[in-house]
């Protein structure tokens, strides 16, 4: 059974950068469109970014467009989220997600990671 595992979260100052990674334990990410979501305390989980199976197509929420970049490395079986110009409002638990064949959406996710905490200080 495929398990998604996030890493790379931590504490960063406002204006700083961080790179999150998502790997598959017990399988491969190749059948899945992949995405990143986040959830802050008291708020709904929100879609941030997605990437197609081939990596040829990407999608971004308006709130992170121009600051975050999603990518994938098939050989390393890993999906990344490079985050820059981080602000305190970016503080949240960040989740990796997978969906068979296509990019995940808020209403269509087949696999979730456990989440990794990102805290941005001012």
PDB file of C-alpha atoms in Angstrom:
ATOM      1  CA  UNK A   1       0.000   0.000   0.000  1.00  0.00           C
ATOM      2  CA  UNK A   2       1.351   3.416  -0.963  1.00  0.00           C
ATOM      3  CA  UNK A   3       2.066   5.851   1.853  1.00  0.00           C
ATOM      4  CA  UNK A   4       2.991   9.475   1.242  1.00  0.00           C
ATOM      5  CA  UNK A   5       5.553  11.016   3.584  1.00  0.00           C
ATOM      6  CA  UNK A   6       6.345  14.739   3.773  1.00  0.00           C
ATOM      7  CA  UNK A   7       9.559  16.250   5.072  1.00  0.00           C
ATOM      8  CA  UNK A   8      11.348  19.592   5.124  1.00  0.00           C
ATOM      9  CA  UNK A   9       9.056  21.618   7.334  1.00  0.00           C
ATOM     10  CA  UNK A  10      10.365  23.830  10.097  1.00  0.00           C
ATOM     11  CA  UNK A  11      10.743  27.372  11.376  1.00  0.00           C
ATOM     12  CA  UNK A  12      11.734  30.165   9.009  1.00  0.00           C
ATOM     13  CA  UNK A  13      11.794  33.957   9.210  1.00  0.00           C
ATOM     14  CA  UNK A  14       9.492  36.094   7.101  1.00  0.00           C
ATOM     15  CA  UNK A  15      10.963  36.527   3.641  1.00  0.00           C
ATOM     16  CA  UNK A  16      12.812  33.245   3.848  1.00  0.00           C
ATOM     17  CA  UNK A  17      12.601  30.045   1.839  1.00  0.00           C
ATOM     18  CA  UNK A  18      11.932  26.396   2.493  1.00  0.00           C
ATOM     19  CA  UNK A  19      11.698  23.261   0.355  1.00  0.00           C
ATOM     20  CA  UNK A  20       9.269  20.479   1.163  1.00  0.00           C
ATOM     21  CA  UNK A  21       9.636  16.935  -0.132  1.00  0.00           C
ATOM     22  CA  UNK A  22       7.106  14.152  -0.600  1.00  0.00           C
ATOM     23  CA  UNK A  23       8.107  10.534  -1.129  1.00  0.00           C
ATOM     24  CA  UNK A  24       6.219   7.272  -1.470  1.00  0.00           C
ATOM     25  CA  UNK A  25       6.770   4.459   0.970  1.00  0.00           C
ATOM     26  CA  UNK A  26       5.887   1.033  -0.376  1.00  0.00           C
ATOM     27  CA  UNK A  27       5.263   2.129  -3.933  1.00  0.00           C
ATOM     28  CA  UNK A  28       5.828   4.637  -6.682  1.00  0.00           C
ATOM     29  CA  UNK A  29       4.366   8.066  -7.352  1.00  0.00           C
ATOM     30  CA  UNK A  30       4.407   7.543 -11.102  1.00  0.00           C
ATOM     31  CA  UNK A  31       0.680   6.662 -11.504  1.00  0.00           C
ATOM     32  CA  UNK A  32      -0.419   9.812  -9.697  1.00  0.00           C
ATOM     33  CA  UNK A  33      -0.958  13.418 -10.287  1.00  0.00           C
ATOM     34  CA  UNK A  34       0.446  15.064  -7.188  1.00  0.00           C
ATOM     35  CA  UNK A  35      -0.387  18.139  -5.181  1.00  0.00           C
ATOM     36  CA  UNK A  36       0.286  20.171  -2.079  1.00  0.00           C
ATOM     37  CA  UNK A  37      -2.327  21.442   0.367  1.00  0.00           C
ATOM     38  CA  UNK A  38      -2.117  23.282   3.677  1.00  0.00           C
ATOM     39  CA  UNK A  39      -4.290  23.748   6.721  1.00  0.00           C
ATOM     40  CA  UNK A  40      -3.939  26.421   9.380  1.00  0.00           C
ATOM     41  CA  UNK A  41      -5.629  26.098  12.801  1.00  0.00           C
ATOM     42  CA  UNK A  42      -9.332  26.841  12.550  1.00  0.00           C
ATOM     43  CA  UNK A  43      -9.266  26.991   8.761  1.00  0.00           C
ATOM     44  CA  UNK A  44     -10.208  24.621   5.968  1.00  0.00           C
ATOM     45  CA  UNK A  45      -7.599  22.669   4.066  1.00  0.00           C
ATOM     46  CA  UNK A  46      -6.714  24.567   0.912  1.00  0.00           C
ATOM     47  CA  UNK A  47      -5.191  23.561  -2.402  1.00  0.00           C
ATOM     48  CA  UNK A  48      -1.826  25.150  -3.124  1.00  0.00           C
ATOM     49  CA  UNK A  49      -0.312  23.495  -6.161  1.00  0.00           C
ATOM     50  CA  UNK A  50      -0.485  20.431  -8.396  1.00  0.00           C
ATOM     51  CA  UNK A  51       1.633  18.669 -10.996  1.00  0.00           C
ATOM     52  CA  UNK A  52       0.750  16.124 -13.664  1.00  0.00           C
ATOM     53  CA  UNK A  53       2.194  12.619 -13.937  1.00  0.00           C
ATOM     54  CA  UNK A  54       4.760  13.711 -16.484  1.00  0.00           C
ATOM     55  CA  UNK A  55       5.521  16.987 -14.778  1.00  0.00           C
ATOM     56  CA  UNK A  56       4.497  18.811 -17.925  1.00  0.00           C
ATOM     57  CA  UNK A  57       1.528  20.599 -16.383  1.00  0.00           C
ATOM     58  CA  UNK A  58       1.324  22.531 -13.132  1.00  0.00           C
ATOM     59  CA  UNK A  59      -1.331  24.463 -11.259  1.00  0.00           C
ATOM     60  CA  UNK A  60      -1.120  27.065  -8.500  1.00  0.00           C
ATOM     61  CA  UNK A  61      -3.506  28.806  -6.163  1.00  0.00           C
ATOM     62  CA  UNK A  62      -3.510  32.579  -6.540  1.00  0.00           C
ATOM     63  CA  UNK A  63      -2.245  32.956  -2.989  1.00  0.00           C
ATOM     64  CA  UNK A  64       1.067  31.267  -3.791  1.00  0.00           C
ATOM     65  CA  UNK A  65       1.529  31.875  -7.508  1.00  0.00           C
ATOM     66  CA  UNK A  66       4.923  33.412  -8.138  1.00  0.00           C
ATOM     67  CA  UNK A  67       6.255  32.370  -4.732  1.00  0.00           C
ATOM     68  CA  UNK A  68       5.896  28.575  -4.693  1.00  0.00           C
ATOM     69  CA  UNK A  69       7.140  26.109  -7.304  1.00  0.00           C
ATOM     70  CA  UNK A  70       6.132  22.465  -7.575  1.00  0.00           C
ATOM     71  CA  UNK A  71       8.332  19.888  -9.284  1.00  0.00           C
ATOM     72  CA  UNK A  72       8.895  16.145  -9.400  1.00  0.00           C
ATOM     73  CA  UNK A  73      11.863  13.857  -9.886  1.00  0.00           C
ATOM     74  CA  UNK A  74      10.741  10.476 -11.197  1.00  0.00           C
ATOM     75  CA  UNK A  75      14.113   8.821 -10.608  1.00  0.00           C
ATOM     76  CA  UNK A  76      14.038   9.847  -6.947  1.00  0.00           C
ATOM     77  CA  UNK A  77      10.322   9.090  -6.597  1.00  0.00           C
ATOM     78  CA  UNK A  78       9.909  12.509  -5.021  1.00  0.00           C
ATOM     79  CA  UNK A  79       7.717  15.591  -5.398  1.00  0.00           C
ATOM     80  CA  UNK A  80       8.935  18.965  -4.159  1.00  0.00           C
ATOM     81  CA  UNK A  81       7.428  22.277  -3.154  1.00  0.00           C
ATOM     82  CA  UNK A  82       9.925  25.128  -3.204  1.00  0.00           C
ATOM     83  CA  UNK A  83       8.573  28.019  -1.139  1.00  0.00           C
ATOM     84  CA  UNK A  84      10.026  31.515  -1.159  1.00  0.00           C
ATOM     85  CA  UNK A  85       9.062  34.948   0.188  1.00  0.00           C
ATOM     86  CA  UNK A  86       7.340  33.208   3.068  1.00  0.00           C
ATOM     87  CA  UNK A  87       5.054  35.267   5.287  1.00  0.00           C
ATOM     88  CA  UNK A  88       3.469  34.576   8.697  1.00  0.00           C
ATOM     89  CA  UNK A  89       0.144  33.835   7.002  1.00  0.00           C
ATOM     90  CA  UNK A  90       1.837  30.862   5.313  1.00  0.00           C
ATOM     91  CA  UNK A  91       2.115  29.164   8.707  1.00  0.00           C
ATOM     92  CA  UNK A  92       0.227  25.865   8.505  1.00  0.00           C
ATOM     93  CA  UNK A  93       0.531  22.118   8.297  1.00  0.00           C
ATOM     94  CA  UNK A  94       1.454  21.239   4.722  1.00  0.00           C
ATOM     95  CA  UNK A  95       0.166  18.027   3.165  1.00  0.00           C
ATOM     96  CA  UNK A  96       1.241  16.047   0.146  1.00  0.00           C
ATOM     97  CA  UNK A  97      -1.559  14.430  -1.860  1.00  0.00           C
ATOM     98  CA  UNK A  98      -1.926  12.010  -4.754  1.00  0.00           C
ATOM     99  CA  UNK A  99      -4.707  11.189  -7.191  1.00  0.00           C
ATOM    100  CA  UNK A 100      -4.798   8.441  -9.806  1.00  0.00           C
ATOM    101  CA  UNK A 101      -3.806   9.829 -13.214  1.00  0.00           C
ATOM    102  CA  UNK A 102      -4.738  13.491 -12.700  1.00  0.00           C
ATOM    103  CA  UNK A 103      -3.896  16.433 -10.469  1.00  0.00           C
ATOM    104  CA  UNK A 104      -5.687  16.339  -7.092  1.00  0.00           C
ATOM    105  CA  UNK A 105      -8.342  18.864  -6.158  1.00  0.00           C
ATOM    106  CA  UNK A 106     -10.019  19.734  -2.859  1.00  0.00           C
ATOM    107  CA  UNK A 107     -12.767  17.231  -3.562  1.00  0.00           C
ATOM    108  CA  UNK A 108     -10.717  14.465  -5.187  1.00  0.00           C
ATOM    109  CA  UNK A 109      -7.693  13.040  -3.382  1.00  0.00           C
ATOM    110  CA  UNK A 110      -6.824   9.343  -3.193  1.00  0.00           C
ATOM    111  CA  UNK A 111      -3.777   9.479  -0.903  1.00  0.00           C
ATOM    112  CA  UNK A 112      -2.745  11.926   1.824  1.00  0.00           C
ATOM    113  CA  UNK A 113       0.531  12.350   3.628  1.00  0.00           C
ATOM    114  CA  UNK A 114       0.675  12.896   7.384  1.00  0.00           C
ATOM    115  CA  UNK A 115       1.635  16.550   7.089  1.00  0.00           C
ATOM    116  CA  UNK A 116       4.652  18.643   8.005  1.00  0.00           C
ATOM    117  CA  UNK A 117       4.558  21.849  10.052  1.00  0.00           C
ATOM    118  CA  UNK A 118       5.757  25.109   8.510  1.00  0.00           C
ATOM    119  CA  UNK A 119       6.035  28.085  10.853  1.00  0.00           C
ATOM    120  CA  UNK A 120       6.965  31.545   9.579  1.00  0.00           C
ATOM    121  CA  UNK A 121       8.014  34.076  12.197  1.00  0.00           C
ATOM    122  CA  UNK A 122       7.838  37.857  11.887  1.00  0.00           C
TER     123      UNK A 122
END
